[in-house]
Steps between C-alpha positions, in 0.01 A plus 500: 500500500717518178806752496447579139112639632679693789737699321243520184229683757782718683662602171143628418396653804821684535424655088206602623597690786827659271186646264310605813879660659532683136217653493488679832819611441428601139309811664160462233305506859401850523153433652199292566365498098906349421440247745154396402499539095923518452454839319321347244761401268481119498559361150241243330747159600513584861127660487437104406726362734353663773099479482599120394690373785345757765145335373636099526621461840513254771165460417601362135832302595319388841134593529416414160767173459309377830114545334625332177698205686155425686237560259703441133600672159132590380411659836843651562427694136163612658641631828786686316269645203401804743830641399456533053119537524605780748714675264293498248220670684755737589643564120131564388448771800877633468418849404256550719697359826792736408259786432402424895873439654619631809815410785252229640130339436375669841599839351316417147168408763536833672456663186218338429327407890679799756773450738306227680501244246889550457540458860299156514656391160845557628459323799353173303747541250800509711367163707471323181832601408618404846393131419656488137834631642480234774423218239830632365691441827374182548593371119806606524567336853393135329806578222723590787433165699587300194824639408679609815469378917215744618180399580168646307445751748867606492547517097137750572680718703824499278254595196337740699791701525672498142169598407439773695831622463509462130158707502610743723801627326429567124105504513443401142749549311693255728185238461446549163856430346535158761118444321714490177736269602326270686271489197747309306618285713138375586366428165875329411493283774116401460557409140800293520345324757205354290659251310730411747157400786359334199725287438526356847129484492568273172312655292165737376347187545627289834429934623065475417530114609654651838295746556183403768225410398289814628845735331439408157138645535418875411416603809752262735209382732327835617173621430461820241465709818834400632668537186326873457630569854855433400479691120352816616716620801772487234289722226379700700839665684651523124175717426564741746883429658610836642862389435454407114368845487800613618701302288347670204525849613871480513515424133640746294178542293155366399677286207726394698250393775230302279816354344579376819191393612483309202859337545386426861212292327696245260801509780208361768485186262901380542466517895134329525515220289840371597394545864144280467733231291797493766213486739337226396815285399555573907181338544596186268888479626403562836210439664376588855766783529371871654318634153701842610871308443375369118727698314737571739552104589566432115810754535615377806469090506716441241257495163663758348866571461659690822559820298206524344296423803688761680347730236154396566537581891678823403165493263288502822709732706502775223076408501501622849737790503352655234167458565497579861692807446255606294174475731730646710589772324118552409416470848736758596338752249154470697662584822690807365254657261118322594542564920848717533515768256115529477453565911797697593502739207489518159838694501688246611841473324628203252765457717312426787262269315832299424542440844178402608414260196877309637360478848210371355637258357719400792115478674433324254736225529462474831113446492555231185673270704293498785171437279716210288506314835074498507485352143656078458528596145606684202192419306249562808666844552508636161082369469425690785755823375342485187155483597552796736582714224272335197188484692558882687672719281438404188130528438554858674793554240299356209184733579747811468545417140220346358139551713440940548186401724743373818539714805694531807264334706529190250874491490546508888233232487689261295814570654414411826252227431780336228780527752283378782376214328818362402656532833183318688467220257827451565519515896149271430744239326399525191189297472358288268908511369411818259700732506393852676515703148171297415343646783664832513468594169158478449418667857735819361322532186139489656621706798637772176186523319256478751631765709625709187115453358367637853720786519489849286646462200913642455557800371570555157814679498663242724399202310673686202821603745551118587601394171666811355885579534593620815610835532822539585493847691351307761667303797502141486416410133756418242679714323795491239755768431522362131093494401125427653411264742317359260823437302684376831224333710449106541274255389454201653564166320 
């Protein structure tokens, strides 16, 4: 433990919770839409910010850094190439997503599928979100250990709370503008650390002569079906992420939301590639260490200088805080508008919809950390998060935009088959060492057409409802005092 890392991570935590203290004093909280899309006024550089640094968390730093440090550069690439191929998938569909926006996914389905398929979809949605805030917790508890005297478990639980409470008192606007800050100090601190690992490693060349044998291969030792498993739960929650969506919609605009996006794509490239190179320095400088601590152990065993390794764990923590808040904040929305608002009445007041999506998130909290003690680590929990949410949701999501000929009984089909899968293969160990999206994929997309090809075909009019601006007379979709939904609602990206 280094002073200089101490007061570097308290200096930052405390920042963020000043932002998070301004903002629910600053009284722009007047309901649940402030809370969720921070009355969409975010401008383009913390529109960036944001979807960047809520997309790369614990999973990048952590997750990712661990896949990388075990299976090298080439295959690290392929593991984080889910996230640019993702976006622009998403930049090609743009119009048509916002065209379809609404508060949450599950509300978008009901649209399309009835009340039943949002019920299903927000119960899937908000376990896979309970696993990606979890992988959060746990992230941020291996910074924690590092710099100060707590244990793992112990920097969890302190995480845990500045994250919750961060989330729980400005909603977005609180999340978004520590997003903008942490932002910089992440992509400063990986950059200056580059030259500074390579030159301990002695060298581009002593760094490929390092590497193992199996590392310096394209695909690190697995078979393609491995290395599929470990590409596509990534792609596929960036296709259909409820809380990119969300992201979007509180843009001022549809400029200023495909400009976005489209930041969010080249910024993805400075926090990627410096991660798989720190990585895999670890892996050179270092070997045998927990594939979890690569980056983390370059900051904190003396390779790089004490105040710029302070930045890097800073790095980390502002990773987790921002990202967990996030799913949290996400996770929150299903709660209050998906099971809350849609059961007890339609009438139900923005005020009251405030409250419930803060318990929620308090729930949610609590339910994180009990599920990040199941999981040994970061990378095992966001693979089985991911996959969750890939394999159920987003075929369902995907069918709403692009294929007329699905139906409710196909949609509740994949749902449950995609969300089932995942979890048995799982609780089955994983066999064959593939991950479950290899299984659970496939079995939702067969389960979607074979019971939407068995079924009556949808009706018209609602195929055409599910991707047309919401109407804003109506409870529960988005609306905008300055212009359309259309104008106001979120793509995903």
């Amino acid at each position: 433990m280094q002073t200089t890392h101490l007061v570097i991570l308290a200096v930052y935590i405390l920042a963020m919770l000043g932002i998070a203290l301004f903002f629910l004093r600053s009284g722009k909280l007047r309901g649940g839409d402030d809370f969720l899309f921070a009355g969409r006024s975010l401008p383009r550089p913390v529109m960036i910010a944001t979807m960047l640094v809520t997309w790369v968390g614990s999973g990048t730093i952590i997750g990712g850094a661990n896949f990388a440090y075990t299976y090298g550069p080439m295959a690290g690439l392929v593991f984080f190439a889910g996230t640019p191929l993702g976006i622009l998938v998403l930049l090609l569909a743009a119009r048509r997503i916002r065209r379809a926006s609404r508060h949450t996914i599950p509300e978008l389905l009901e649209v399309r599928f009835g009340i039943g398929v949002r019920t299903v979809a927000a119960v899937v949605t908000t376990i896979a979100f309970l696993g990606l805030t979890a992988s959060q917790f746990v992230g941020g508890g291996y910074v924690v250990s590092l710099v100060t005297p707590l244990s793992a478990t112990q920097g969890t639980v302190l995480i845990a709370v500045v994250v919750t409470l961060l989330t729980i008192s400005g909603g977005l606007f609180s999340v978004a503008y520590t997003d903008f800050v942490s932002a910089i100090l992440i992509v400063l601190g990986l950059f200056m650390a580059l030259p500074l690992v390579f030159a301990a490693v002695g060298g581009p060349g002593a760094y490929w002569d390092g590497l193992p044998e199996q590392a310096r291969t394209f695909s690190g030792g697995l078979s393609a079906l491995q290395l599929l498993g470990y590409f596509l739960p990534l792609f596929l929650l960036l296709l259909a992420d409820q809380n990119m969506y969300q992201r979007l919609a509180a843009a001022k605009d549809e400029r200023e939301a495909r400009s976005s996006t489209t930041g969010m794509l080249f910024g993805s490239f400075f926090v990627f590639i410096p991660v798989v190179l720190l990585a895999t320095a670890a892996a050179v400088l270092m070997p045998g260490i927990n594939g979890d601590m690569a980056v983390l152990s370059l900051a904190s065993e003396g390779y790089l200088p004490a105040v710029l390794g302070g930045l890097i764990l800073a790095g980390a923590v502002a990773f987790v805080i921002t990202t967990g808040s996030s799913y949290m904040l996400s996770g929150a929305s299903n709660v209050a508008y998906d099971l809350y608002a849609r059961f007890v009445g339609d009438r139900v007041s923005e005020r009251r919809k405030l409250v419930v999506q803060r318990l929620s998130v308090l729930g949610i909290a609590l339910a994180g950390l009990a599920l990040s003690l199941y999981f040994p680590t970061v990378l095992e929990l966001q693979m089985y998060s991911y996959t969750v949410y890939g394999a159920a949701i987003t075929p369902v999501v995907l069918s709403v935009l692009f294929w007329k000929r699905a139906t409710t009984a196909g949609a509740v089909a994949a749902l449950v088959v995609g969300a089932a899968t995942t979890i048995g293969w799982q609780l089955a160990g994983t066999p064959g060492g593939l991950n479950g999206v290899i299984v659970a994929l496939p079995a939702a997309l067969v389960a979607l057409v074979v019971a939407s090809l068995l079924t009556k075909a949808p009706d018209p009019e609602r195929v055409a409802a599910a991707v047309a601006a919401p109407d804003t007379d109506q409870p529960g979709t988005v609306s905008d005092a300055s212009g359309t939904a259309a104008d106001a609602g979120g793509t995903k990206a």
